[in-house]
PDB file of C-alpha atoms and ligand atoms in Angstrom:
ATOM      1  CA  MET A  17     -14.756 -18.593 -14.118  1.00 82.00           C
ATOM      2  CA  SER A  18     -11.591 -18.001 -12.389  1.00 94.00           C
ATOM      3  CA  ARG A  19     -11.991 -16.025  -9.050  1.00 98.00           C
ATOM      4  CA  ARG A  20     -10.521 -12.577  -8.727  1.00 98.00           C
ATOM      5  CA  VAL A  21      -8.885 -12.335  -5.374  1.00 98.00           C
ATOM      6  CA  GLY A  22      -7.181  -9.336  -3.732  1.00 98.00           C
ATOM      7  CA  ILE A  23      -4.460  -9.959  -1.220  1.00 98.00           C
ATOM      8  CA  PHE A  24      -4.021  -7.151   1.259  1.00 98.00           C
ATOM      9  CA  GLY A  25      -1.365  -8.096   3.691  1.00 98.00           C
ATOM     10  CA  GLY A  26      -0.436  -6.431   6.928  1.00 97.00           C
ATOM     11  CA  THR A  27       0.384  -6.588  10.649  1.00 96.00           C
ATOM     12  CA  PHE A  28      -3.096  -5.142  11.574  1.00 98.00           C
ATOM     13  CA  ASP A  29      -1.760  -4.275  14.901  1.00 97.00           C
ATOM     14  CA  PRO A  30      -4.528  -3.244  15.314  1.00 98.00           C
ATOM     15  CA  VAL A  31      -6.786  -3.254  12.019  1.00 98.00           C
ATOM     16  CA  HIS A  32      -8.377   0.110  11.501  1.00 98.00           C
ATOM     17  CA  VAL A  33     -10.671   2.047   9.140  1.00 98.00           C
ATOM     18  CA  GLY A  34      -7.808   2.927   6.802  1.00 98.00           C
ATOM     19  CA  HIS A  35      -7.441  -0.862   6.090  1.00 98.00           C
ATOM     20  CA  LEU A  36     -11.066  -1.575   5.656  1.00 98.00           C
ATOM     21  CA  VAL A  37     -11.977   1.575   3.480  1.00 98.00           C
ATOM     22  CA  THR A  38      -8.963   0.554   1.164  1.00 98.00           C
ATOM     23  CA  ALA A  39      -9.964  -3.019   0.921  1.00 98.00           C
ATOM     24  CA  VAL A  40     -13.629  -2.092   0.132  1.00 98.00           C
ATOM     25  CA  ASN A  41     -12.678   0.416  -2.417  1.00 98.00           C
ATOM     26  CA  ALA A  42     -10.097  -1.769  -4.057  1.00 98.00           C
ATOM     27  CA  ARG A  43     -12.547  -4.456  -4.365  1.00 98.00           C
ATOM     28  CA  ALA A  44     -14.977  -2.132  -6.147  1.00 98.00           C
ATOM     29  CA  ALA A  45     -12.448  -0.389  -8.142  1.00 98.00           C
ATOM     30  CA  LEU A  46     -10.882  -3.621  -9.454  1.00 98.00           C
ATOM     31  CA  ASP A  47     -14.175  -5.657  -9.698  1.00 98.00           C
ATOM     32  CA  LEU A  48     -12.589  -8.379  -7.244  1.00 98.00           C
ATOM     33  CA  ASP A  49     -14.697 -11.154  -6.058  1.00 98.00           C
ATOM     34  CA  VAL A  50     -13.059 -11.006  -2.498  1.00 98.00           C
ATOM     35  CA  VAL A  51     -10.211  -9.119  -0.837  1.00 98.00           C
ATOM     36  CA  LEU A  52      -8.218 -10.996   1.798  1.00 98.00           C
ATOM     37  CA  LEU A  53      -6.935  -9.412   4.755  1.00 98.00           C
ATOM     38  CA  VAL A  54      -3.844 -11.423   5.103  1.00 98.00           C
ATOM     39  CA  VAL A  55      -2.616 -11.202   8.753  1.00 98.00           C
ATOM     40  CA  ALA A  56       1.400 -11.576   9.036  1.00 97.00           C
ATOM     41  CA  ASN A  57       2.391 -14.107  11.583  1.00 96.00           C
ATOM     42  CA  GLU A  58       5.755 -12.644  12.029  1.00 84.00           C
ATOM     43  CA  PRO A  59       6.396  -9.405  10.092  1.00 71.00           C
ATOM     44  CA  TRP A  60      10.132  -9.849   9.301  1.00 73.00           C
ATOM     45  CA  GLN A  61      10.469  -6.226   8.228  1.00 72.00           C
ATOM     46  CA  LYS A  62       9.304  -5.043  11.613  1.00 68.00           C
ATOM     47  CA  LEU A  63      11.400  -7.466  13.831  1.00 67.00           C
ATOM     48  CA  GLY A  64      13.947  -5.908  16.102  1.00 71.00           C
ATOM     49  CA  GLY A  65      11.569  -2.940  16.921  1.00 74.00           C
ATOM     50  CA  ARG A  66       8.667  -3.121  19.256  1.00 79.00           C
ATOM     51  CA  ALA A  67       6.913  -6.205  20.449  1.00 85.00           C
ATOM     52  CA  VAL A  68       4.189  -7.134  17.932  1.00 93.00           C
ATOM     53  CA  THR A  69       0.999  -8.059  19.641  1.00 95.00           C
ATOM     54  CA  PRO A  70       0.420 -11.986  19.335  1.00 95.00           C
ATOM     55  CA  ALA A  71      -0.857 -13.183  15.968  1.00 97.00           C
ATOM     56  CA  ALA A  72      -3.914 -14.882  17.434  1.00 97.00           C
ATOM     57  CA  ASP A  73      -5.157 -11.603  18.864  1.00 97.00           C
ATOM     58  CA  ARG A  74      -4.425  -9.639  15.746  1.00 98.00           C
ATOM     59  CA  LEU A  75      -6.505 -12.287  13.807  1.00 98.00           C
ATOM     60  CA  ALA A  76      -9.327 -12.016  16.198  1.00 98.00           C
ATOM     61  CA  LEU A  77      -9.395  -8.317  15.619  1.00 98.00           C
ATOM     62  CA  VAL A  78      -9.533  -8.533  12.023  1.00 98.00           C
ATOM     63  CA  GLU A  79     -12.193 -11.304  12.242  1.00 98.00           C
ATOM     64  CA  ALA A  80     -14.246  -9.089  14.162  1.00 98.00           C
ATOM     65  CA  ALA A  81     -13.705  -6.136  11.958  1.00 98.00           C
ATOM     66  CA  VAL A  82     -14.867  -7.831   8.936  1.00 98.00           C
ATOM     67  CA  SER A  83     -17.650 -10.224  10.055  1.00 96.00           C
ATOM     68  CA  ASP A  84     -20.384  -7.932   8.454  1.00 91.00           C
ATOM     69  CA  CYS A  85     -18.438  -6.768   5.471  1.00 95.00           C
ATOM     70  CA  GLU A  86     -19.494  -8.435   2.209  1.00 96.00           C
ATOM     71  CA  GLY A  87     -16.551  -9.477  -0.003  1.00 98.00           C
ATOM     72  CA  ILE A  88     -13.766  -8.838   2.616  1.00 98.00           C
ATOM     73  CA  GLU A  89     -12.399 -11.945   4.481  1.00 98.00           C
ATOM     74  CA  VAL A  90      -9.648 -12.659   6.757  1.00 98.00           C
ATOM     75  CA  CYS A  91      -6.789 -15.212   5.828  1.00 98.00           C
ATOM     76  CA  ASP A  92      -4.832 -16.958   8.352  1.00 98.00           C
ATOM     77  CA  LEU A  93      -2.571 -18.832   5.972  1.00 98.00           C
ATOM     78  CA  GLU A  94       0.476 -17.071   7.259  1.00 97.00           C
ATOM     79  CA  ILE A  95      -0.481 -17.745  10.885  1.00 98.00           C
ATOM     80  CA  LYS A  96      -1.093 -21.341  10.206  1.00 98.00           C
ATOM     81  CA  ARG A  97       2.233 -21.704   8.359  1.00 97.00           C
ATOM     82  CA  GLY A  98       4.195 -20.233  11.306  1.00 96.00           C
ATOM     83  CA  GLY A  99       7.498 -18.535  11.180  1.00 94.00           C
ATOM     84  CA  SER A 100       8.480 -15.474   9.170  1.00 93.00           C
ATOM     85  CA  SER A 101       5.773 -14.317   6.826  1.00 95.00           C
ATOM     86  CA  TYR A 102       6.650 -13.878   3.134  1.00 96.00           C
ATOM     87  CA  THR A 103       3.887 -12.860   0.569  1.00 97.00           C
ATOM     88  CA  ILE A 104       5.525 -15.304  -2.097  1.00 98.00           C
ATOM     89  CA  ASP A 105       4.527 -18.266   0.014  1.00 98.00           C
ATOM     90  CA  THR A 106       1.180 -17.102   0.567  1.00 98.00           C
ATOM     91  CA  VAL A 107       0.639 -16.435  -3.218  1.00 98.00           C
ATOM     92  CA  ASN A 108       1.952 -20.129  -3.905  1.00 98.00           C
ATOM     93  CA  GLU A 109      -0.200 -21.550  -1.434  1.00 98.00           C
ATOM     94  CA  LEU A 110      -3.405 -19.756  -2.930  1.00 98.00           C
ATOM     95  CA  ILE A 111      -2.497 -20.855  -6.313  1.00 98.00           C
ATOM     96  CA  ALA A 112      -1.733 -24.390  -5.170  1.00 98.00           C
ATOM     97  CA  ASN A 113      -5.282 -24.648  -3.703  1.00 97.00           C
ATOM     98  CA  GLU A 114      -6.866 -22.870  -6.759  1.00 98.00           C
ATOM     99  CA  PRO A 115      -4.720 -23.120  -9.810  1.00 97.00           C
ATOM    100  CA  ASP A 116      -6.773 -20.680 -11.891  1.00 97.00           C
ATOM    101  CA  ILE A 117      -7.165 -17.920  -9.245  1.00 98.00           C
ATOM    102  CA  ALA A 118      -6.319 -14.374 -10.470  1.00 98.00           C
ATOM    103  CA  LEU A 119      -4.413 -12.550  -7.751  1.00 98.00           C
ATOM    104  CA  THR A 120      -4.075  -8.896  -7.124  1.00 98.00           C
ATOM    105  CA  LEU A 121      -1.602  -7.508  -4.448  1.00 98.00           C
ATOM    106  CA  ILE A 122      -2.892  -4.363  -2.749  1.00 98.00           C
ATOM    107  CA  VAL A 123      -0.489  -1.943  -1.076  1.00 98.00           C
ATOM    108  CA  GLY A 124      -0.441   1.339   0.392  1.00 98.00           C
ATOM    109  CA  ALA A 125       1.879   4.132  -1.091  1.00 97.00           C
ATOM    110  CA  ASP A 126       4.223   3.650   2.010  1.00 96.00           C
ATOM    111  CA  VAL A 127       5.120   0.044   0.823  1.00 96.00           C
ATOM    112  CA  VAL A 128       6.018   0.638  -2.707  1.00 97.00           C
ATOM    113  CA  ALA A 129       9.548   1.736  -2.147  1.00 95.00           C
ATOM    114  CA  ASN A 130      10.120  -1.486  -0.213  1.00 93.00           C
ATOM    115  CA  LEU A 131       8.807  -3.933  -2.771  1.00 96.00           C
ATOM    116  CA  ALA A 132      12.231  -4.456  -4.228  1.00 95.00           C
ATOM    117  CA  SER A 133      13.462  -6.006  -0.939  1.00 95.00           C
ATOM    118  CA  TRP A 134      10.439  -8.550  -0.857  1.00 96.00           C
ATOM    119  CA  ARG A 135      11.437 -12.270  -1.008  1.00 97.00           C
ATOM    120  CA  ALA A 136      11.398 -13.693  -4.655  1.00 98.00           C
ATOM    121  CA  VAL A 137       9.884 -10.377  -5.958  1.00 98.00           C
ATOM    122  CA  ASP A 138      10.335 -11.555  -9.563  1.00 98.00           C
ATOM    123  CA  GLU A 139       8.039 -14.583  -9.055  1.00 98.00           C
ATOM    124  CA  LEU A 140       5.560 -12.277  -7.472  1.00 98.00           C
ATOM    125  CA  LYS A 141       5.552  -9.983 -10.584  1.00 98.00           C
ATOM    126  CA  GLN A 142       4.808 -13.025 -12.660  1.00 98.00           C
ATOM    127  CA  ARG A 143       1.970 -14.294 -10.473  1.00 98.00           C
ATOM    128  CA  CYS A 144       0.053 -11.062  -9.285  1.00 98.00           C
ATOM    129  CA  GLN A 145      -1.030  -7.771 -10.499  1.00 98.00           C
ATOM    130  CA  LEU A 146      -0.110  -5.019  -8.180  1.00 98.00           C
ATOM    131  CA  VAL A 147      -2.431  -2.167  -6.933  1.00 98.00           C
ATOM    132  CA  VAL A 148      -1.201   0.782  -5.072  1.00 98.00           C
ATOM    133  CA  VAL A 149      -3.521   2.884  -3.020  1.00 97.00           C
ATOM    134  CA  ASN A 150      -2.781   6.488  -1.711  1.00 96.00           C
ATOM    135  CA  ARG A 151      -2.092   7.056   1.761  1.00 96.00           C
ATOM    136  CA  PRO A 152      -1.920  10.350   3.652  1.00 95.00           C
ATOM    137  CA  GLY A 153       1.560  11.097   4.900  1.00 94.00           C
ATOM    138  CA  SER A 154       3.162   8.911   2.248  1.00 95.00           C
ATOM    139  CA  ARG A 155       3.888  10.549  -1.120  1.00 93.00           C
ATOM    140  CA  LEU A 156       4.477   8.094  -3.980  1.00 94.00           C
ATOM    141  CA  ALA A 157       7.554   8.722  -5.937  1.00 94.00           C
ATOM    142  CA  GLU A 158       7.064  10.393  -9.109  1.00 93.00           C
ATOM    143  CA  GLY A 159       8.251  10.239 -12.720  1.00 93.00           C
ATOM    144  CA  ARG A 160      11.144   7.875 -13.545  1.00 94.00           C
ATOM    145  CA  ASP A 161      11.647   6.997  -9.610  1.00 94.00           C
ATOM    146  CA  LEU A 162       8.099   5.720  -9.590  1.00 95.00           C
ATOM    147  CA  GLU A 163       8.720   3.800 -12.805  1.00 94.00           C
ATOM    148  CA  ARG A 164      11.802   2.334 -11.484  1.00 95.00           C
ATOM    149  CA  GLN A 165       9.901   1.290  -8.192  1.00 96.00           C
ATOM    150  CA  LEU A 166       7.059  -0.432 -10.436  1.00 97.00           C
ATOM    151  CA  GLU A 167       9.347  -1.888 -12.970  1.00 97.00           C
ATOM    152  CA  GLY A 168       8.293  -5.253 -14.060  1.00 98.00           C
ATOM    153  CA  TRP A 169       5.060  -5.135 -12.374  1.00 98.00           C
ATOM    154  CA  ASN A 170       1.491  -5.152 -14.035  1.00 98.00           C
ATOM    155  CA  SER A 171       0.599  -2.200 -11.760  1.00 98.00           C
ATOM    156  CA  ARG A 172      -2.055   0.328 -11.354  1.00 96.00           C
ATOM    157  CA  VAL A 173      -2.531   3.082  -9.016  1.00 96.00           C
ATOM    158  CA  ILE A 174      -6.016   3.869  -7.606  1.00 97.00           C
ATOM    159  CA  GLU A 175      -7.585   6.582  -5.292  1.00 97.00           C
ATOM    160  CA  VAL A 176      -9.238   5.569  -2.180  1.00 98.00           C
ATOM    161  CA  PRO A 177     -10.822   8.069   0.431  1.00 98.00           C
ATOM    162  CA  ALA A 178      -7.705   9.415   2.255  1.00 97.00           C
ATOM    163  CA  LEU A 179      -7.749   8.626   5.842  1.00 98.00           C
ATOM    164  CA  GLU A 180      -4.976   9.603   8.095  1.00 97.00           C
ATOM    165  CA  VAL A 181      -5.080   6.652  10.453  1.00 98.00           C
ATOM    166  CA  SER A 182      -2.290   4.258  11.400  1.00 98.00           C
ATOM    167  CA  SER A 183      -1.872   1.328  13.635  1.00 98.00           C
ATOM    168  CA  THR A 184       1.102   3.237  15.395  1.00 96.00           C
ATOM    169  CA  ASP A 185      -1.166   6.099  16.192  1.00 97.00           C
ATOM    170  CA  LEU A 186      -3.977   3.926  17.553  1.00 97.00           C
ATOM    171  CA  ARG A 187      -1.594   1.960  19.767  1.00 96.00           C
ATOM    172  CA  ASP A 188      -0.372   5.266  21.190  1.00 95.00           C
ATOM    173  CA  ARG A 189      -4.035   6.458  21.656  1.00 96.00           C
ATOM    174  CA  ALA A 190      -4.856   3.163  23.406  1.00 94.00           C
ATOM    175  CA  ALA A 191      -1.966   3.428  25.799  1.00 92.00           C
ATOM    176  CA  SER A 192      -2.724   6.934  26.709  1.00 93.00           C
ATOM    177  CA  GLY A 193      -6.409   6.444  27.126  1.00 93.00           C
ATOM    178  CA  ARG A 194      -7.661   8.391  24.154  1.00 95.00           C
ATOM    179  CA  PRO A 195     -10.650   7.221  22.203  1.00 96.00           C
ATOM    180  CA  LEU A 196     -10.526   4.523  19.447  1.00 97.00           C
ATOM    181  CA  ASP A 197     -14.149   5.022  18.445  1.00 98.00           C
ATOM    182  CA  PHE A 198     -14.871   5.261  14.776  1.00 98.00           C
ATOM    183  CA  LEU A 199     -11.184   4.758  14.012  1.00 98.00           C
ATOM    184  CA  ILE A 200     -11.530   0.945  14.708  1.00 98.00           C
ATOM    185  CA  PRO A 201     -14.719  -0.957  13.929  1.00 97.00           C
ATOM    186  CA  GLU A 202     -16.875  -1.489  17.077  1.00 97.00           C
ATOM    187  CA  GLY A 203     -16.479  -5.237  17.030  1.00 97.00           C
ATOM    188  CA  ALA A 204     -12.685  -5.091  17.099  1.00 98.00           C
ATOM    189  CA  ILE A 205     -12.742  -2.406  19.956  1.00 97.00           C
ATOM    190  CA  ARG A 206     -14.778  -5.035  21.936  1.00 97.00           C
ATOM    191  CA  VAL A 207     -12.131  -7.558  21.232  1.00 97.00           C
ATOM    192  CA  ILE A 208      -9.412  -5.044  22.409  1.00 96.00           C
ATOM    193  CA  ARG A 209     -11.377  -4.692  25.586  1.00 94.00           C
ATOM    194  CA  GLU A 210     -12.112  -8.241  26.297  1.00 96.00           C
ATOM    195  CA  ARG A 211      -8.493  -9.373  25.805  1.00 96.00           C
ATOM    196  CA  GLY A 212      -6.841  -6.206  27.332  1.00 94.00           C
ATOM    197  CA  LEU A 213      -4.907  -5.411  24.334  1.00 95.00           C
ATOM    198  CA  TYR A 214      -2.851  -2.223  23.942  1.00 95.00           C
ATOM    199  CA  ALA A 215      -3.186  -1.531  27.830  1.00 84.00           C
ATOM    200  CA  LEU A 216      -6.887  -0.716  27.203  1.00 49.00           C
ATOM    201  CA  ASP A 217      -7.941  -2.980  30.050  1.00 44.00           C
ATOM    202  CA  ARG A 218      -8.902  -0.391  32.373  1.00 44.00           C
TER     203      ARG A 218
HETATM  204  P1  ATP B 311       1.855   0.451  11.486  1.00 86.83           P
HETATM  205  O1  ATP B 311       1.800   1.972  11.913  1.00 86.83           O
HETATM  206  O2  ATP B 311       2.113  -0.411  12.737  1.00 86.83           O
HETATM  207  O3  ATP B 311       2.914   0.165  10.442  1.00 86.83           O
HETATM  208  P2  ATP B 311      -0.195   0.492   9.560  1.00 86.83           P
HETATM  209  O4  ATP B 311      -1.327   1.373   9.793  1.00 86.83           O
HETATM  210  O5  ATP B 311       0.838   1.056   8.439  1.00 86.83           O
HETATM  211  O6  ATP B 311       0.460   0.067  10.859  1.00 86.83           O
HETATM  212  P3  ATP B 311      -0.034  -2.089   8.415  1.00 86.83           P
HETATM  213  O7  ATP B 311      -0.564  -3.399   8.976  1.00 86.83           O
HETATM  214  O8  ATP B 311       1.351  -1.901   8.550  1.00 86.83           O
HETATM  215  O9  ATP B 311      -0.913  -0.831   9.071  1.00 86.83           O
HETATM  216  O10 ATP B 311      -0.425  -1.913   6.846  1.00 86.83           O
HETATM  217  C1  ATP B 311      -1.003  -2.913   6.099  1.00 86.83           C
HETATM  218  C2  ATP B 311      -1.273  -2.266   4.667  1.00 86.83           C
HETATM  219  O11 ATP B 311      -2.376  -1.242   4.893  1.00 86.83           O
HETATM  220  C3  ATP B 311      -0.037  -1.571   4.039  1.00 86.83           C
HETATM  221  O12 ATP B 311      -0.064  -1.837   2.673  1.00 86.83           O
HETATM  222  C4  ATP B 311      -0.399  -0.148   4.217  1.00 86.83           C
HETATM  223  O13 ATP B 311       0.281   0.775   3.270  1.00 86.83           O
HETATM  224  C5  ATP B 311      -1.806  -0.035   4.288  1.00 86.83           C
HETATM  225  N1  ATP B 311      -2.550   1.000   5.000  1.00 86.83           N
HETATM  226  C6  ATP B 311      -2.357   1.161   6.265  1.00 86.83           C
HETATM  227  N2  ATP B 311      -3.044   2.212   6.720  1.00 86.83           N
HETATM  228  C7  ATP B 311      -3.530   2.693   5.604  1.00 86.83           C
HETATM  229  C8  ATP B 311      -4.363   3.863   5.317  1.00 86.83           C
HETATM  230  N3  ATP B 311      -4.652   4.698   6.399  1.00 86.83           N
HETATM  231  N4  ATP B 311      -4.658   4.216   3.957  1.00 86.83           N
HETATM  232  C9  ATP B 311      -4.298   3.387   3.020  1.00 86.83           C
HETATM  233  N5  ATP B 311      -3.546   2.271   3.244  1.00 86.83           N
HETATM  234  C10 ATP B 311      -3.272   1.964   4.458  1.00 86.83           C
HETATM  235 MG1   MG B 312       2.674   0.071   8.272  1.00 86.83          MG
END
């Protein structure tokens, strides 16, 4: 039988419970065999802003975070490929490796309005189902506007526990010495300490 695989991409700078709760609940709601946390090498939509933490460090954080989590795995295809990260390239690589794979893209509500700007979005629509999850602070469009944003996608919106956590807030917390505990899995906090990431090496 073909494997049902979720693709949950992100910068994961750093990974946090909002990502993990989303991955676990999307897997359950959609009956997926596995959800891949796909760590972006160079998030092209974030270039020109702050310096993104090196990909190898972000990958190590996600590895530590999911090591005990059944059905959730880290994917390093974008880092291995190098350069800018485009979901279409990752999708094509996964299909090339496993032609009968059934792919579901998982995105938070804040990402939906940007989907139209993704590279080769029409090909993505052909190759993947789309699942949108709620995210506190990011209201989905409604009615005709939402229809327009989701046009051409085989899409579903699902509810996951609403956790108001973001990597941006966690970087601020780390830099100002506020606690990260329970917002980031313990194993990943250990990696942050060991590697002195986010100025938390004190
Ligand atoms: P940043 O603040 O740096 O943008 P982030 O917390 O948004 O970080 P990303 O790596 O940008 O994390 O997001 C990866 C994916 O995870 C996106 O689809 C995003 O919508 C989703 N996501 C992030 N945080 C949450 C959350 N708390 N609840 C649901 N989805 C989330
Ligand atoms: Mg984000």
